[in-house]
Amino acid sequence: MAWNEPGGNRNDNDPWGTGGGRGGNDQGPPDLDEALKKGLDKLNRLLGGKGNKSGGSGGSSSSGGAGGFGAILALAAIIFAGYVVFQSFYTVNEQERAVVLRFGEFSRTETPGLRFKVPLIDSVYLVRVTNVRNAESTGQMLTQDENLVSVDLQVQYRVGDAQAYVLNVRDSNQALAFATDSALRHEVGSSTLDDVLTEGRAELAVRVEQRLQSFVEEYGTGLTIVRVNVESTQPPDAVQDAFREVQRAREDEQQVKEEAETYRNKVVPEARGRAQRLTEEAAAYKEEVIERARGETSRFLAVLGVYQTAPEVTRERMYIQALEGVLSNTSKVLVDTQSSDNMMYLPLDRLTNRSGASTGSQSGSGSSGSDIDIKTLSDQVIQELRGRQDTGVRRSR
C-alpha cells in the first residue's frame, strides 16, 4: 500500500516524516541556509572567530553573520595573495629570451633562469631565439627577357633581436613573407630565363638571401636570415614540352663538348710528346754530325802532319787502306795470272756468304757508303797534298 493512497495513514507512510498533525515525526528535507550557516561558523572558528550557537537570540544571529562575511574576506585575501605570489615569478628557458614591458613600455630583456615581475604592471613576452624557422614562397613572375617562370623558394630564419621582434613590427612573420616575395621578384626580374632555370639557380638563391637580409634589417623585424633555398624553377605548363626539348639539346651539346675536350686532352699530349722526341732526335743528330766532323778534322790534321813528314809513304799507305776498305765489301776476287801459273782454290763458301751479307746490308747500314766517303776524302786529300807539293817545288825553283 502506497503512502499517499486515499484513506490510508499518510503520517505513517510519509518518507519525509511530515505528517499533517503536530504529533507526527518532525523530520523534513535538509535546510540549505542552515547548512551554509554551519559551514561559515566552522570556518569562523578555524580563523579564530566565535561560531553561532543554535538556540541563541537574534543579536547573536546577526553577530554570526558578520563573522561569516569576515571569514569570506579573509579567504579571498589569502587567495589573492597566493595568486599575486604565483604571478610574480616566471621561468625563461635556454632557448628563449623574455621581453618585459612595464605599463606598456619596454623595460628590459631577461636571459634564461627564474625571473621576477610585478603582477598587473609588468607584461612578459617569451620569444624563442635559437630554433630555426621556415617560410615558403611560391609564385609566377616575369624574367628580364619577358618570360614567365614558376619559382618555389624556402627561407630559413631565426629571431636575432627579441626586443625588435616584439615591439617594432606587429607581425614579423607576415613582414618576412612580403619581403621575401619582393626580393624574389626583384632578382628574377633582373635575370634571364636560362639563368633562372639552369646554371643561375644557386646564384639566384645567394642574391635573394642578401637582398632579403637587407630588407628585414631595414624594417627592424629582429629576424636573421640563415639560408635561402631555391627548391624548383619551372616554366609554365604550356611550354613544358618545348623546354624539355631545349634541355635535351643542351645536354647533347654539353656531351659533345666533353667528348671533344677528352679527345683534345688525349691528342695534344701525344703531339707534344712527338714534337719533343723529334726535337731531341734533331739535337742528337746535330751533336753527332758536329762530333763526326770534329773527329774527321782531327784525323785529317793528324794525317796531314804525317804526310808532310813522309809524303810518298803516307800516300802509298792511304791508297792501300782505301783499297782494303773498298775491296773488303765486294765479292770479286782479283787474281794476278801473270805472276804465277799455279792453280788457285777460291773460297766459294766465303764468297757466297760475303755476297749475301753485302746485299742485305745495302738498305740497312751505311758502312759501304761511309767507306766510299772515306775513299773520296782520301783522294781529295791526296790531290790537295799533291797540289801543295807541286806549288812548293815551283816556289823553290
Short mmCIF file of C-alpha atoms in Angstrom, two decimals:
data_model
loop_
_atom_site.label_atom_id
_atom_site.label_comp_id
_atom_site.label_asym_id
_atom_site.label_seq_id
_atom_site.Cartn_x
_atom_site.Cartn_y
_atom_site.Cartn_z
CA MET A 1 0.00 0.00 0.00
CA ALA A 2 1.41 3.36 -1.02
CA TRP A 3 1.98 6.06 1.50
CA ASN A 4 -0.21 8.53 -0.35
CA GLU A 5 -3.21 6.30 -1.07
CA PRO A 6 -6.61 7.72 -0.17
CA GLY A 7 -7.87 6.65 3.16
CA GLY A 8 -4.58 5.40 4.31
CA ASN A 9 -2.42 6.58 7.19
CA ARG A 10 -0.36 9.20 5.50
CA ASN A 11 1.56 10.16 8.60
CA ASP A 12 2.97 6.71 8.99
CA ASN A 13 3.96 6.24 5.33
CA ASP A 14 5.36 9.73 4.53
CA PRO A 15 9.14 9.23 3.85
CA TRP A 16 9.90 12.77 4.98
CA GLY A 17 8.04 12.32 8.24
CA THR A 18 5.98 15.46 7.74
CA GLY A 19 2.55 14.47 8.80
CA GLY A 20 -0.41 16.74 8.95
CA GLY A 21 -0.59 16.81 12.74
CA ARG A 22 1.90 18.13 15.19
CA GLY A 23 2.14 14.84 16.91
CA GLY A 24 3.99 13.28 13.93
CA ASN A 25 7.74 12.82 13.45
CA ASP A 26 9.20 16.32 12.72
CA GLN A 27 11.92 15.38 10.19
CA GLY A 28 11.89 17.34 6.87
CA PRO A 29 14.41 17.82 3.96
CA PRO A 30 17.77 19.45 4.87
CA ASP A 31 17.69 23.25 5.14
CA LEU A 32 20.38 24.81 2.79
CA ASP A 33 20.52 28.05 4.74
CA GLU A 34 21.17 26.20 7.95
CA ALA A 35 23.88 24.07 6.31
CA LEU A 36 25.57 27.18 4.88
CA LYS A 37 25.40 28.90 8.26
CA LYS A 38 27.02 25.91 9.96
CA GLY A 39 29.82 25.87 7.37
CA LEU A 40 30.52 29.57 7.92
CA ASP A 41 30.56 29.02 11.71
CA LYS A 42 33.14 26.27 11.37
CA LEU A 43 35.29 28.44 9.08
CA ASN A 44 34.97 31.34 11.53
CA ARG A 45 36.11 29.15 14.41
CA LEU A 46 39.07 27.95 12.36
CA LEU A 47 40.05 31.56 11.67
CA GLY A 48 39.75 32.49 15.37
CA GLY A 49 36.21 33.87 15.49
CA LYS A 50 33.24 32.76 17.55
CA GLY A 51 30.77 30.45 15.98
CA ASN A 52 26.96 30.92 16.16
CA LYS A 53 25.28 28.73 18.77
CA SER A 54 21.99 27.13 17.95
CA GLY A 55 19.11 28.41 20.03
CA GLY A 56 20.64 31.88 20.52
CA SER A 57 18.87 35.23 20.31
CA GLY A 58 18.54 37.43 17.23
CA GLY A 59 21.54 39.58 18.22
CA SER A 60 23.75 36.59 18.39
CA SER A 61 22.47 35.51 15.00
CA SER A 62 23.46 38.81 13.34
CA SER A 63 26.87 38.66 15.03
CA GLY A 64 27.44 35.21 13.49
CA GLY A 65 26.55 36.59 10.02
CA ALA A 66 29.12 39.39 10.37
CA GLY A 67 31.76 36.87 11.42
CA GLY A 68 30.99 34.72 8.38
CA PHE A 69 31.43 37.68 6.00
CA GLY A 70 34.80 38.50 7.57
CA ALA A 71 35.90 34.93 7.06
CA ILE A 72 35.00 35.15 3.37
CA LEU A 73 37.01 38.34 3.03
CA ALA A 74 40.00 36.74 4.74
CA LEU A 75 39.80 33.72 2.48
CA ALA A 76 39.59 35.96 -0.58
CA ALA A 77 42.62 37.91 0.65
CA ILE A 78 44.61 34.70 1.06
CA ILE A 79 43.66 33.51 -2.40
CA PHE A 80 44.55 36.87 -3.91
CA ALA A 81 47.91 36.93 -2.12
CA GLY A 82 48.69 33.44 -3.39
CA TYR A 83 47.75 34.44 -6.91
CA VAL A 84 49.97 37.53 -6.71
CA VAL A 85 52.91 35.48 -5.49
CA PHE A 86 52.32 32.87 -8.19
CA GLN A 87 52.17 35.53 -10.91
CA SER A 88 55.31 37.30 -9.66
CA PHE A 89 57.75 34.60 -10.80
CA TYR A 90 58.30 33.03 -14.20
CA THR A 91 60.93 30.85 -15.86
CA VAL A 92 62.88 31.60 -19.06
CA ASN A 93 64.19 28.52 -20.90
CA GLU A 94 67.58 28.22 -22.54
CA GLN A 95 66.01 28.59 -25.97
CA GLU A 96 64.09 31.73 -25.04
CA ARG A 97 64.52 35.40 -24.21
CA ALA A 98 61.94 37.37 -22.20
CA VAL A 99 60.94 40.88 -23.22
CA VAL A 100 59.49 42.74 -20.19
CA LEU A 101 57.15 45.72 -20.65
CA ARG A 102 56.20 47.94 -17.71
CA PHE A 103 52.99 49.88 -18.27
CA GLY A 104 53.33 49.02 -21.98
CA GLU A 105 56.86 50.47 -22.29
CA PHE A 106 59.99 48.41 -22.84
CA SER A 107 61.78 47.75 -19.57
CA ARG A 108 64.39 45.02 -20.10
CA THR A 109 65.26 41.74 -21.80
CA GLU A 110 65.71 38.77 -19.48
CA THR A 111 68.11 35.87 -20.05
CA PRO A 112 67.35 32.21 -19.15
CA GLY A 113 66.58 31.47 -15.49
CA LEU A 114 63.96 32.14 -12.76
CA ARG A 115 62.83 35.77 -13.02
CA PHE A 116 60.59 38.20 -11.10
CA LYS A 117 57.95 40.59 -12.37
CA VAL A 118 55.45 42.93 -10.82
CA PRO A 119 51.97 41.46 -11.35
CA LEU A 120 49.41 43.54 -13.21
CA ILE A 121 52.17 46.04 -14.02
CA ASP A 122 54.79 44.09 -15.98
CA SER A 123 53.98 42.16 -19.15
CA VAL A 124 56.34 39.39 -20.26
CA TYR A 125 56.70 38.07 -23.84
CA LEU A 126 58.73 34.88 -24.25
CA VAL A 127 60.46 34.57 -27.63
CA ARG A 128 62.34 31.54 -28.95
CA VAL A 129 65.63 32.74 -30.39
CA THR A 130 67.56 29.51 -31.07
CA ASN A 131 65.25 27.40 -33.22
CA VAL A 132 65.36 27.82 -37.00
CA ARG A 133 62.01 28.57 -38.61
CA ASN A 134 60.90 28.01 -42.20
CA ALA A 135 58.92 30.20 -44.57
CA GLU A 136 57.94 29.31 -48.13
CA SER A 137 57.15 31.46 -51.13
CA THR A 138 55.70 30.32 -54.47
CA GLY A 139 54.60 32.27 -57.49
CA GLN A 140 54.90 33.05 -61.19
CA MET A 141 56.91 36.06 -62.27
CA LEU A 142 58.46 37.67 -65.32
CA THR A 143 62.16 37.41 -66.15
CA GLN A 144 64.31 40.03 -67.77
CA ASP A 145 63.65 38.58 -71.25
CA GLU A 146 59.87 38.71 -70.62
CA ASN A 147 59.28 35.02 -69.96
CA LEU A 148 57.11 33.52 -67.25
CA VAL A 149 58.69 31.21 -64.70
CA SER A 150 57.41 29.50 -61.56
CA VAL A 151 59.74 29.61 -58.57
CA ASP A 152 59.42 27.73 -55.26
CA LEU A 153 61.53 29.28 -52.51
CA GLN A 154 62.20 28.27 -48.90
CA VAL A 155 63.62 30.69 -46.32
CA GLN A 156 65.23 29.53 -43.09
CA TYR A 157 65.43 32.21 -40.40
CA ARG A 158 65.56 32.76 -36.66
CA VAL A 159 64.95 35.59 -34.21
CA GLY A 160 68.13 37.59 -33.71
CA ASP A 161 66.77 40.53 -31.67
CA ALA A 162 63.88 39.65 -29.33
CA GLN A 163 63.09 43.31 -28.50
CA ALA A 164 62.76 44.31 -32.14
CA TYR A 165 60.78 41.16 -32.89
CA VAL A 166 58.19 42.01 -30.21
CA LEU A 167 57.99 45.81 -30.45
CA ASN A 168 58.98 47.08 -33.90
CA VAL A 169 56.64 45.11 -36.17
CA ARG A 170 53.16 43.91 -35.35
CA ASP A 171 53.60 40.63 -37.29
CA SER A 172 57.22 39.89 -38.15
CA ASN A 173 56.37 36.65 -39.97
CA GLN A 174 53.96 38.43 -42.30
CA ALA A 175 56.53 41.15 -42.91
CA LEU A 176 59.08 38.46 -43.77
CA ALA A 177 56.66 36.91 -46.27
CA PHE A 178 56.15 40.27 -48.01
CA ALA A 179 59.90 40.97 -48.03
CA THR A 180 60.64 37.51 -49.45
CA ASP A 181 58.18 37.96 -52.28
CA SER A 182 59.61 41.40 -53.09
CA ALA A 183 63.24 40.24 -53.06
CA LEU A 184 62.47 37.17 -55.18
CA ARG A 185 60.58 39.12 -57.83
CA HIS A 186 63.31 41.76 -57.98
CA GLU A 187 66.08 39.21 -58.56
CA VAL A 188 64.09 37.08 -61.04
CA GLY A 189 63.16 40.20 -62.95
CA SER A 190 66.86 41.02 -63.25
CA SER A 191 67.77 37.57 -64.66
CA THR A 192 67.09 35.73 -67.89
CA LEU A 193 65.02 32.58 -68.19
CA ASP A 194 68.07 30.41 -68.91
CA ASP A 195 69.85 31.67 -65.81
CA VAL A 196 66.84 31.02 -63.58
CA LEU A 197 66.14 27.54 -64.94
CA THR A 198 69.68 26.16 -65.31
CA GLU A 199 73.04 27.35 -64.07
CA GLY A 200 71.94 30.52 -62.29
CA ARG A 201 69.74 28.93 -59.61
CA ALA A 202 72.46 28.82 -56.94
CA GLU A 203 73.49 32.40 -57.66
CA LEU A 204 69.83 33.44 -57.58
CA ALA A 205 69.44 32.00 -54.07
CA VAL A 206 72.51 33.90 -52.87
CA ARG A 207 71.27 37.20 -54.29
CA VAL A 208 67.80 36.72 -52.80
CA GLU A 209 69.31 35.95 -49.39
CA GLN A 210 71.43 39.10 -49.41
CA ARG A 211 68.56 41.32 -50.52
CA LEU A 212 66.12 39.74 -48.06
CA GLN A 213 68.55 40.26 -45.17
CA SER A 214 68.86 43.93 -46.07
CA PHE A 215 65.04 44.23 -46.16
CA VAL A 216 64.44 42.68 -42.72
CA GLU A 217 67.20 44.83 -41.21
CA GLU A 218 65.70 47.95 -42.75
CA TYR A 219 62.22 47.04 -41.47
CA GLY A 220 63.61 46.32 -37.98
CA THR A 221 61.89 42.96 -37.66
CA GLY A 222 64.63 41.47 -35.46
CA LEU A 223 64.96 38.44 -37.77
CA THR A 224 68.16 36.92 -39.11
CA ILE A 225 68.16 35.03 -42.41
CA VAL A 226 70.01 31.72 -42.09
CA ARG A 227 69.67 30.36 -45.61
CA VAL A 228 67.57 30.68 -48.77
CA ASN A 229 66.95 27.59 -50.91
CA VAL A 230 65.51 27.70 -54.43
CA GLU A 231 63.69 24.37 -54.43
CA SER A 232 62.42 24.39 -58.01
CA THR A 233 62.22 26.65 -61.06
CA GLN A 234 59.92 25.63 -63.88
CA PRO A 235 58.46 27.26 -66.97
CA PRO A 236 54.68 27.45 -67.34
CA ASP A 237 52.82 24.24 -68.18
CA ALA A 238 52.07 25.40 -71.72
CA VAL A 239 55.75 25.35 -72.72
CA GLN A 240 56.93 22.36 -70.67
CA ASP A 241 57.45 20.10 -73.72
CA ALA A 242 59.37 22.72 -75.68
CA PHE A 243 61.52 23.45 -72.67
CA ARG A 244 62.34 19.75 -72.25
CA GLU A 245 63.43 19.61 -75.89
CA VAL A 246 65.70 22.60 -75.33
CA GLN A 247 67.13 20.94 -72.23
CA ARG A 248 67.88 17.73 -74.11
CA ALA A 249 69.57 19.72 -76.89
CA ARG A 250 71.74 21.48 -74.31
CA GLU A 251 72.64 18.19 -72.68
CA ASP A 252 73.67 16.80 -76.08
CA GLU A 253 75.73 19.93 -76.70
CA GLN A 254 77.42 19.57 -73.35
CA GLN A 255 78.14 15.90 -74.03
CA VAL A 256 79.71 16.70 -77.41
CA LYS A 257 81.83 19.40 -75.78
CA GLU A 258 83.03 16.97 -73.13
CA GLU A 259 83.91 14.35 -75.77
CA ALA A 260 85.82 16.97 -77.77
CA GLU A 261 87.64 18.07 -74.64
CA THR A 262 88.52 14.45 -73.87
CA TYR A 263 89.87 13.95 -77.40
CA ARG A 264 91.83 17.18 -77.11
CA ASN A 265 93.34 16.11 -73.80
CA LYS A 266 94.38 12.86 -75.46
CA VAL A 267 95.78 14.18 -78.75
CA VAL A 268 97.58 17.29 -77.54
CA PRO A 269 99.90 15.47 -75.09
CA GLU A 270 100.72 12.88 -77.75
CA ALA A 271 101.57 15.59 -80.28
CA ARG A 272 103.69 17.39 -77.71
CA GLY A 273 105.48 14.14 -76.95
CA ARG A 274 106.22 13.52 -80.63
CA ALA A 275 107.40 17.09 -81.06
CA GLN A 276 109.66 16.72 -78.05
CA ARG A 277 111.05 13.45 -79.38
CA LEU A 278 111.75 14.97 -82.81
CA THR A 279 113.44 17.93 -81.13
CA GLU A 280 115.64 15.63 -79.08
CA GLU A 281 116.47 13.46 -82.11
CA ALA A 282 117.39 16.56 -84.11
CA ALA A 283 119.60 17.79 -81.27
CA ALA A 284 121.24 14.36 -81.05
CA TYR A 285 121.81 14.26 -84.82
CA LYS A 286 123.27 17.74 -84.67
CA GLU A 287 125.69 16.73 -81.94
CA GLU A 288 126.57 13.57 -83.84
CA VAL A 289 127.34 15.44 -87.07
CA ILE A 290 129.39 18.04 -85.23
CA GLU A 291 131.39 15.43 -83.35
CA ARG A 292 131.93 13.37 -86.51
CA ALA A 293 133.15 16.47 -88.34
CA ARG A 294 135.46 17.30 -85.48
CA GLY A 295 136.80 13.75 -85.48
CA GLU A 296 137.38 13.77 -89.22
CA THR A 297 139.06 17.15 -88.90
CA SER A 298 141.35 15.85 -86.16
CA ARG A 299 142.18 12.77 -88.19
CA PHE A 300 142.81 14.85 -91.28
CA LEU A 301 145.18 17.11 -89.37
CA ALA A 302 146.99 14.06 -87.99
CA VAL A 303 147.34 12.57 -91.48
CA LEU A 304 148.48 15.94 -92.78
CA GLY A 305 151.29 16.09 -90.27
CA VAL A 306 152.44 12.60 -91.16
CA TYR A 307 152.13 13.36 -94.86
CA GLN A 308 154.27 16.45 -94.56
CA THR A 309 156.95 14.31 -92.94
CA ALA A 310 156.87 11.41 -95.48
CA PRO A 311 154.63 12.19 -98.45
CA GLU A 312 155.34 9.12 -100.56
CA VAL A 313 154.98 6.63 -97.75
CA THR A 314 151.82 8.28 -96.46
CA ARG A 315 150.30 8.43 -99.92
CA GLU A 316 151.00 4.78 -100.51
CA ARG A 317 149.60 3.77 -97.12
CA MET A 318 146.43 5.79 -97.62
CA TYR A 319 145.98 4.26 -101.06
CA ILE A 320 146.37 0.74 -99.72
CA GLN A 321 143.91 1.44 -96.84
CA ALA A 322 141.41 2.84 -99.31
CA LEU A 323 141.69 -0.27 -101.48
CA GLU A 324 141.28 -2.52 -98.47
CA GLY A 325 138.19 -0.66 -97.45
CA VAL A 326 136.67 -0.90 -100.90
CA LEU A 327 137.63 -4.47 -101.71
CA SER A 328 136.69 -5.84 -98.28
CA ASN A 329 132.98 -5.34 -99.03
CA THR A 330 132.91 -6.87 -102.54
CA SER A 331 132.54 -10.42 -103.71
CA LYS A 332 135.05 -10.02 -106.54
CA VAL A 333 138.45 -11.69 -106.34
CA LEU A 334 141.39 -10.23 -108.19
CA VAL A 335 143.97 -12.74 -109.38
CA ASP A 336 147.32 -11.94 -110.94
CA THR A 337 147.65 -14.68 -113.54
CA GLN A 338 150.87 -13.31 -115.00
CA SER A 339 152.92 -13.74 -111.89
CA SER A 340 152.17 -17.41 -111.42
CA ASP A 341 150.73 -20.31 -113.40
CA ASN A 342 149.76 -22.34 -110.37
CA MET A 343 146.12 -23.34 -109.87
CA MET A 344 144.32 -21.36 -107.22
CA TYR A 345 141.47 -22.58 -104.99
CA LEU A 346 138.87 -19.93 -104.42
CA PRO A 347 136.84 -19.93 -101.13
CA LEU A 348 133.40 -20.15 -102.72
CA ASP A 349 131.51 -20.53 -99.43
CA ARG A 350 133.05 -17.35 -98.02
CA LEU A 351 132.47 -15.51 -101.28
CA THR A 352 128.80 -16.55 -101.25
CA ASN A 353 128.29 -15.52 -97.63
CA ARG A 354 130.01 -12.24 -98.21
CA SER A 355 127.93 -11.58 -101.28
CA GLY A 356 124.70 -12.26 -99.36
CA ALA A 357 125.79 -10.11 -96.43
CA SER A 358 126.72 -7.23 -98.67
CA THR A 359 123.37 -7.47 -100.50
CA GLY A 360 121.38 -7.46 -97.24
CA SER A 361 123.27 -4.56 -95.74
CA GLN A 362 122.82 -2.18 -98.64
CA SER A 363 119.45 -0.95 -97.36
CA GLY A 364 120.22 -1.09 -93.62
CA SER A 365 123.69 0.02 -92.59
CA GLY A 366 125.71 2.71 -94.24
CA SER A 367 129.18 1.10 -93.86
CA SER A 368 129.82 0.85 -97.65
CA GLY A 369 128.70 4.42 -98.10
CA SER A 370 130.98 5.55 -95.29
CA ASP A 371 133.91 3.64 -96.85
CA ILE A 372 133.23 5.26 -100.20
CA ASP A 373 133.13 8.64 -98.46
CA ILE A 374 136.48 7.86 -96.84
CA LYS A 375 137.95 6.87 -100.21
CA THR A 376 136.64 10.07 -101.81
CA LEU A 377 138.01 12.08 -98.91
CA SER A 378 141.35 10.32 -99.19
CA ASP A 379 141.53 11.07 -102.93
CA GLN A 380 140.73 14.69 -102.24
CA VAL A 381 143.39 14.85 -99.52
CA ILE A 382 145.95 13.26 -101.81
CA GLN A 383 145.10 15.65 -104.62
CA GLU A 384 145.33 18.63 -102.30
CA LEU A 385 148.65 17.46 -100.90
CA ARG A 386 149.99 16.90 -104.40
CA GLY A 387 148.91 20.34 -105.40
CA ARG A 388 150.61 21.87 -102.34
CA GLN A 389 153.78 19.83 -103.06
CA ASP A 390 153.88 20.98 -106.66
CA THR A 391 153.36 24.55 -105.52
CA GLY A 392 156.23 24.23 -103.07
CA VAL A 393 158.54 22.77 -105.71
CA ARG A 394 157.77 25.58 -108.10
CA ARG A 395 158.45 28.18 -105.45
CA SER A 396 161.78 26.56 -104.57
CA ARG A 397 162.78 26.75 -108.19
#
